[in-house]
Amino acid sequence: MNYDFNQDIEEIIEKLKGDNISFEGKTILVTGGAGFLGSWVCDVLVKQNAYCICLDNLTSGQPKNIIHLMKKSNFRFINHDIS
């Protein structure tokens, strides 16, 4: 069963807007960005027009979590271990 996360992402963005929180135009580094939670953060940032740099060594993160973001001009993935 496939779940469409887009509605959940949109709800998060609307909540942020309601709280006057915007990341538009900002550059943000997300460590562990290919993980379950990190990929959600990346989704929100990209949809809010932030430049999102996703850093992950893919030890537990999955490329499938961010593959849909790879062609976005405001998203960059870096495969790197910072430990």
PDB file of N, CA and C in Angstrom, residues 12-75:
ATOM      1  N   ILE A  12       1.671  20.579   7.214  1.00  0.00           N
ATOM      2  CA  ILE A  12       2.807  21.118   7.972  1.00  0.00           C
ATOM      3  C   ILE A  12       3.125  22.533   7.490  1.00  0.00           C
ATOM      4  N   ILE A  13       3.145  22.718   6.175  1.00  0.00           N
ATOM      5  CA  ILE A  13       3.445  24.037   5.613  1.00  0.00           C
ATOM      6  C   ILE A  13       2.387  25.054   6.031  1.00  0.00           C
ATOM      7  N   GLU A  14       1.125  24.667   6.004  1.00  0.00           N
ATOM      8  CA  GLU A  14       0.050  25.577   6.427  1.00  0.00           C
ATOM      9  C   GLU A  14       0.186  25.941   7.901  1.00  0.00           C
ATOM     10  N   LYS A  15       0.568  24.980   8.728  1.00  0.00           N
ATOM     11  CA  LYS A  15       0.782  25.248  10.154  1.00  0.00           C
ATOM     12  C   LYS A  15       1.923  26.251  10.336  1.00  0.00           C
ATOM     13  N   LEU A  16       3.001  26.059   9.599  1.00  0.00           N
ATOM     14  CA  LEU A  16       4.125  26.993   9.674  1.00  0.00           C
ATOM     15  C   LEU A  16       3.699  28.396   9.241  1.00  0.00           C
ATOM     16  N   LYS A  17       2.939  28.473   8.152  1.00  0.00           N
ATOM     17  CA  LYS A  17       2.459  29.775   7.677  1.00  0.00           C
ATOM     18  C   LYS A  17       1.592  30.442   8.735  1.00  0.00           C
ATOM     19  N   GLY A  18       0.732  29.656   9.382  1.00  0.00           N
ATOM     20  CA  GLY A  18      -0.131  30.189  10.433  1.00  0.00           C
ATOM     21  C   GLY A  18       0.655  30.737  11.606  1.00  0.00           C
ATOM     22  N   ASP A  19       1.824  30.178  11.834  1.00  0.00           N
ATOM     23  CA  ASP A  19       2.706  30.646  12.913  1.00  0.00           C
ATOM     24  C   ASP A  19       3.724  31.671  12.408  1.00  0.00           C
ATOM     25  N   ASN A  20       3.523  32.155  11.177  1.00  0.00           N
ATOM     26  CA  ASN A  20       4.422  33.131  10.541  1.00  0.00           C
ATOM     27  C   ASN A  20       5.865  32.635  10.454  1.00  0.00           C
ATOM     28  N   ILE A  21       6.020  31.359  10.156  1.00  0.00           N
ATOM     29  CA  ILE A  21       7.351  30.770   9.997  1.00  0.00           C
ATOM     30  C   ILE A  21       7.554  30.455   8.517  1.00  0.00           C
ATOM     31  N   SER A  22       8.598  31.010   7.942  1.00  0.00           N
ATOM     32  CA  SER A  22       8.906  30.765   6.543  1.00  0.00           C
ATOM     33  C   SER A  22      10.408  30.566   6.383  1.00  0.00           C
ATOM     34  N   PHE A  23      10.757  29.638   5.526  1.00  0.00           N
ATOM     35  CA  PHE A  23      12.159  29.379   5.222  1.00  0.00           C
ATOM     36  C   PHE A  23      12.511  29.834   3.809  1.00  0.00           C
ATOM     37  N   GLU A  24      11.597  30.534   3.161  1.00  0.00           N
ATOM     38  CA  GLU A  24      11.797  30.984   1.793  1.00  0.00           C
ATOM     39  C   GLU A  24      13.061  31.830   1.679  1.00  0.00           C
ATOM     40  N   GLY A  25      13.885  31.469   0.679  1.00  0.00           N
ATOM     41  CA  GLY A  25      15.107  32.214   0.422  1.00  0.00           C
ATOM     42  C   GLY A  25      16.273  31.876   1.335  1.00  0.00           C
ATOM     43  N   LYS A  26      16.069  30.992   2.274  1.00  0.00           N
ATOM     44  CA  LYS A  26      17.141  30.608   3.203  1.00  0.00           C
ATOM     45  C   LYS A  26      17.843  29.349   2.678  1.00  0.00           C
ATOM     46  N   THR A  27      19.099  29.183   3.049  1.00  0.00           N
ATOM     47  CA  THR A  27      19.842  27.961   2.754  1.00  0.00           C
ATOM     48  C   THR A  27      19.944  27.174   4.049  1.00  0.00           C
ATOM     49  N   ILE A  28      19.477  25.919   4.003  1.00  0.00           N
ATOM     50  CA  ILE A  28      19.413  25.112   5.218  1.00  0.00           C
ATOM     51  C   ILE A  28      20.033  23.743   4.965  1.00  0.00           C
ATOM     52  N   LEU A  29      20.905  23.331   5.881  1.00  0.00           N
ATOM     53  CA  LEU A  29      21.534  22.021   5.841  1.00  0.00           C
ATOM     54  C   LEU A  29      20.741  21.066   6.718  1.00  0.00           C
ATOM     55  N   VAL A  30      20.353  19.932   6.141  1.00  0.00           N
ATOM     56  CA  VAL A  30      19.636  18.901   6.892  1.00  0.00           C
ATOM     57  C   VAL A  30      20.540  17.681   6.973  1.00  0.00           C
ATOM     58  N   THR A  31      21.062  17.402   8.170  1.00  0.00           N
ATOM     59  CA  THR A  31      21.872  16.197   8.345  1.00  0.00           C
ATOM     60  C   THR A  31      20.925  15.031   8.562  1.00  0.00           C
ATOM     61  N   GLY A  32      21.254  13.894   7.972  1.00  0.00           N
ATOM     62  CA  GLY A  32      20.350  12.748   8.034  1.00  0.00           C
ATOM     63  C   GLY A  32      19.122  12.963   7.163  1.00  0.00           C
ATOM     64  N   GLY A  33      19.283  13.743   6.110  1.00  0.00           N
ATOM     65  CA  GLY A  33      18.158  14.148   5.275  1.00  0.00           C
ATOM     66  C   GLY A  33      17.507  13.057   4.458  1.00  0.00           C
ATOM     67  N   ALA A  34      18.140  11.914   4.308  1.00  0.00           N
ATOM     68  CA  ALA A  34      17.526  10.815   3.565  1.00  0.00           C
ATOM     69  C   ALA A  34      16.806   9.841   4.492  1.00  0.00           C
ATOM     70  N   GLY A  35      16.836  10.124   5.779  1.00  0.00           N
ATOM     71  CA  GLY A  35      16.101   9.298   6.736  1.00  0.00           C
ATOM     72  C   GLY A  35      14.623   9.641   6.721  1.00  0.00           C
ATOM     73  N   PHE A  36      13.841   8.935   7.518  1.00  0.00           N
ATOM     74  CA  PHE A  36      12.394   9.142   7.533  1.00  0.00           C
ATOM     75  C   PHE A  36      12.041  10.575   7.912  1.00  0.00           C
ATOM     76  N   LEU A  37      12.507  11.035   9.056  1.00  0.00           N
ATOM     77  CA  LEU A  37      12.179  12.396   9.497  1.00  0.00           C
ATOM     78  C   LEU A  37      12.904  13.455   8.678  1.00  0.00           C
ATOM     79  N   GLY A  38      14.176  13.214   8.398  1.00  0.00           N
ATOM     80  CA  GLY A  38      14.957  14.184   7.635  1.00  0.00           C
ATOM     81  C   GLY A  38      14.384  14.443   6.254  1.00  0.00           C
ATOM     82  N   SER A  39      13.870  13.398   5.620  1.00  0.00           N
ATOM     83  CA  SER A  39      13.298  13.571   4.282  1.00  0.00           C
ATOM     84  C   SER A  39      12.026  14.413   4.332  1.00  0.00           C
ATOM     85  N   TRP A  40      11.267  14.300   5.406  1.00  0.00           N
ATOM     86  CA  TRP A  40      10.085  15.152   5.580  1.00  0.00           C
ATOM     87  C   TRP A  40      10.521  16.610   5.721  1.00  0.00           C
ATOM     88  N   VAL A  41      11.564  16.838   6.498  1.00  0.00           N
ATOM     89  CA  VAL A  41      12.078  18.201   6.666  1.00  0.00           C
ATOM     90  C   VAL A  41      12.516  18.749   5.305  1.00  0.00           C
ATOM     91  N   CYS A  42      13.215  17.937   4.531  1.00  0.00           N
ATOM     92  CA  CYS A  42      13.652  18.359   3.193  1.00  0.00           C
ATOM     93  C   CYS A  42      12.459  18.706   2.310  1.00  0.00           C
ATOM     94  N   ASP A  43      11.427  17.879   2.349  1.00  0.00           N
ATOM     95  CA  ASP A  43      10.214  18.146   1.566  1.00  0.00           C
ATOM     96  C   ASP A  43       9.612  19.504   1.915  1.00  0.00           C
ATOM     97  N   VAL A  44       9.467  19.760   3.203  1.00  0.00           N
ATOM     98  CA  VAL A  44       8.877  21.024   3.656  1.00  0.00           C
ATOM     99  C   VAL A  44       9.733  22.200   3.197  1.00  0.00           C
ATOM    100  N   LEU A  45      11.036  22.093   3.368  1.00  0.00           N
ATOM    101  CA  LEU A  45      11.933  23.188   2.991  1.00  0.00           C
ATOM    102  C   LEU A  45      11.889  23.470   1.493  1.00  0.00           C
ATOM    103  N   VAL A  46      11.924  22.421   0.692  1.00  0.00           N
ATOM    104  CA  VAL A  46      11.889  22.589  -0.764  1.00  0.00           C
ATOM    105  C   VAL A  46      10.571  23.234  -1.188  1.00  0.00           C
ATOM    106  N   LYS A  47       9.476  22.778  -0.602  1.00  0.00           N
ATOM    107  CA  LYS A  47       8.169  23.345  -0.958  1.00  0.00           C
ATOM    108  C   LYS A  47       7.995  24.766  -0.446  1.00  0.00           C
ATOM    109  N   GLN A  48       8.775  25.153   0.552  1.00  0.00           N
ATOM    110  CA  GLN A  48       8.731  26.537   1.035  1.00  0.00           C
ATOM    111  C   GLN A  48       9.761  27.412   0.318  1.00  0.00           C
ATOM    112  N   ASN A  49      10.360  26.893  -0.738  1.00  0.00           N
ATOM    113  CA  ASN A  49      11.330  27.631  -1.557  1.00  0.00           C
ATOM    114  C   ASN A  49      12.599  28.014  -0.810  1.00  0.00           C
ATOM    115  N   ALA A  50      13.017  27.153   0.100  1.00  0.00           N
ATOM    116  CA  ALA A  50      14.340  27.278   0.707  1.00  0.00           C
ATOM    117  C   ALA A  50      15.308  26.485  -0.164  1.00  0.00           C
ATOM    118  N   TYR A  51      16.600  26.789  -0.066  1.00  0.00           N
ATOM    119  CA  TYR A  51      17.609  25.959  -0.715  1.00  0.00           C
ATOM    120  C   TYR A  51      18.026  24.921   0.315  1.00  0.00           C
ATOM    121  N   CYS A  52      17.699  23.670   0.052  1.00  0.00           N
ATOM    122  CA  CYS A  52      17.901  22.584   1.009  1.00  0.00           C
ATOM    123  C   CYS A  52      19.110  21.745   0.609  1.00  0.00           C
ATOM    124  N   ILE A  53      20.072  21.659   1.508  1.00  0.00           N
ATOM    125  CA  ILE A  53      21.228  20.789   1.319  1.00  0.00           C
ATOM    126  C   ILE A  53      21.024  19.588   2.230  1.00  0.00           C
ATOM    127  N   CYS A  54      20.878  18.436   1.620  1.00  0.00           N
ATOM    128  CA  CYS A  54      20.623  17.187   2.336  1.00  0.00           C
ATOM    129  C   CYS A  54      21.936  16.415   2.448  1.00  0.00           C
ATOM    130  N   LEU A  55      22.383  16.212   3.666  1.00  0.00           N
ATOM    131  CA  LEU A  55      23.635  15.508   3.919  1.00  0.00           C
ATOM    132  C   LEU A  55      23.318  14.188   4.605  1.00  0.00           C
ATOM    133  N   ASP A  56      23.742  13.084   4.008  1.00  0.00           N
ATOM    134  CA  ASP A  56      23.459  11.769   4.587  1.00  0.00           C
ATOM    135  C   ASP A  56      24.486  10.776   4.062  1.00  0.00           C
ATOM    136  N   ASN A  57      24.899   9.839   4.914  1.00  0.00           N
ATOM    137  CA  ASN A  57      25.833   8.806   4.465  1.00  0.00           C
ATOM    138  C   ASN A  57      25.105   7.537   4.024  1.00  0.00           C
ATOM    139  N   LEU A  58      23.791   7.551   4.080  1.00  0.00           N
ATOM    140  CA  LEU A  58      22.924   6.458   3.642  1.00  0.00           C
ATOM    141  C   LEU A  58      23.153   5.165   4.421  1.00  0.00           C
ATOM    142  N   THR A  59      23.664   5.272   5.644  1.00  0.00           N
ATOM    143  CA  THR A  59      23.796   4.093   6.495  1.00  0.00           C
ATOM    144  C   THR A  59      22.418   3.569   6.869  1.00  0.00           C
ATOM    145  N   SER A  60      21.545   4.477   7.270  1.00  0.00           N
ATOM    146  CA  SER A  60      20.167   4.072   7.568  1.00  0.00           C
ATOM    147  C   SER A  60      19.160   4.840   6.718  1.00  0.00           C
ATOM    148  N   GLY A  61      19.569   5.971   6.161  1.00  0.00           N
ATOM    149  CA  GLY A  61      18.691   6.720   5.262  1.00  0.00           C
ATOM    150  C   GLY A  61      18.550   5.999   3.932  1.00  0.00           C
ATOM    151  N   GLN A  62      17.481   6.294   3.234  1.00  0.00           N
ATOM    152  CA  GLN A  62      17.185   5.610   1.974  1.00  0.00           C
ATOM    153  C   GLN A  62      17.061   6.608   0.823  1.00  0.00           C
ATOM    154  N   PRO A  63      17.743   6.367  -0.288  1.00  0.00           N
ATOM    155  CA  PRO A  63      17.597   7.253  -1.442  1.00  0.00           C
ATOM    156  C   PRO A  63      16.142   7.393  -1.897  1.00  0.00           C
ATOM    157  N   LYS A  64      15.342   6.352  -1.712  1.00  0.00           N
ATOM    158  CA  LYS A  64      13.938   6.415  -2.144  1.00  0.00           C
ATOM    159  C   LYS A  64      13.166   7.511  -1.405  1.00  0.00           C
ATOM    160  N   ASN A  65      13.648   7.913  -0.225  1.00  0.00           N
ATOM    161  CA  ASN A  65      12.967   8.959   0.538  1.00  0.00           C
ATOM    162  C   ASN A  65      13.146  10.351  -0.067  1.00  0.00           C
ATOM    163  N   ILE A  66      14.175  10.524  -0.885  1.00  0.00           N
ATOM    164  CA  ILE A  66      14.470  11.857  -1.436  1.00  0.00           C
ATOM    165  C   ILE A  66      14.565  11.882  -2.957  1.00  0.00           C
ATOM    166  N   ILE A  67      14.385  10.746  -3.608  1.00  0.00           N
ATOM    167  CA  ILE A  67      14.570  10.665  -5.064  1.00  0.00           C
ATOM    168  C   ILE A  67      13.689  11.678  -5.801  1.00  0.00           C
ATOM    169  N   HIS A  68      12.501  11.927  -5.274  1.00  0.00           N
ATOM    170  CA  HIS A  68      11.578  12.871  -5.920  1.00  0.00           C
ATOM    171  C   HIS A  68      12.060  14.320  -5.814  1.00  0.00           C
ATOM    172  N   LEU A  69      13.029  14.577  -4.949  1.00  0.00           N
ATOM    173  CA  LEU A  69      13.558  15.934  -4.782  1.00  0.00           C
ATOM    174  C   LEU A  69      14.794  16.197  -5.639  1.00  0.00           C
ATOM    175  N   MET A  70      15.410  15.145  -6.156  1.00  0.00           N
ATOM    176  CA  MET A  70      16.707  15.255  -6.832  1.00  0.00           C
ATOM    177  C   MET A  70      16.722  16.213  -8.025  1.00  0.00           C
ATOM    178  N   LYS A  71      15.625  16.364  -8.731  1.00  0.00           N
ATOM    179  CA  LYS A  71      15.600  17.239  -9.906  1.00  0.00           C
ATOM    180  C   LYS A  71      15.185  18.668  -9.565  1.00  0.00           C
ATOM    181  N   LYS A  72      14.910  18.925  -8.311  1.00  0.00           N
ATOM    182  CA  LYS A  72      14.512  20.272  -7.892  1.00  0.00           C
ATOM    183  C   LYS A  72      15.749  21.170  -7.854  1.00  0.00           C
ATOM    184  N   SER A  73      15.618  22.373  -8.355  1.00  0.00           N
ATOM    185  CA  SER A  73      16.763  23.289  -8.405  1.00  0.00           C
ATOM    186  C   SER A  73      17.166  23.800  -7.024  1.00  0.00           C
ATOM    187  N   ASN A  74      16.282  23.698  -6.055  1.00  0.00           N
ATOM    188  CA  ASN A  74      16.588  24.182  -4.704  1.00  0.00           C
ATOM    189  C   ASN A  74      16.879  23.030  -3.734  1.00  0.00           C
ATOM    190  N   PHE A  75      17.356  21.912  -4.294  1.00  0.00           N
ATOM    191  CA  PHE A  75      17.706  20.751  -3.473  1.00  0.00           C
ATOM    192  C   PHE A  75      19.046  20.198  -3.932  1.00  0.00           C
TER     193      PHE A  75
END
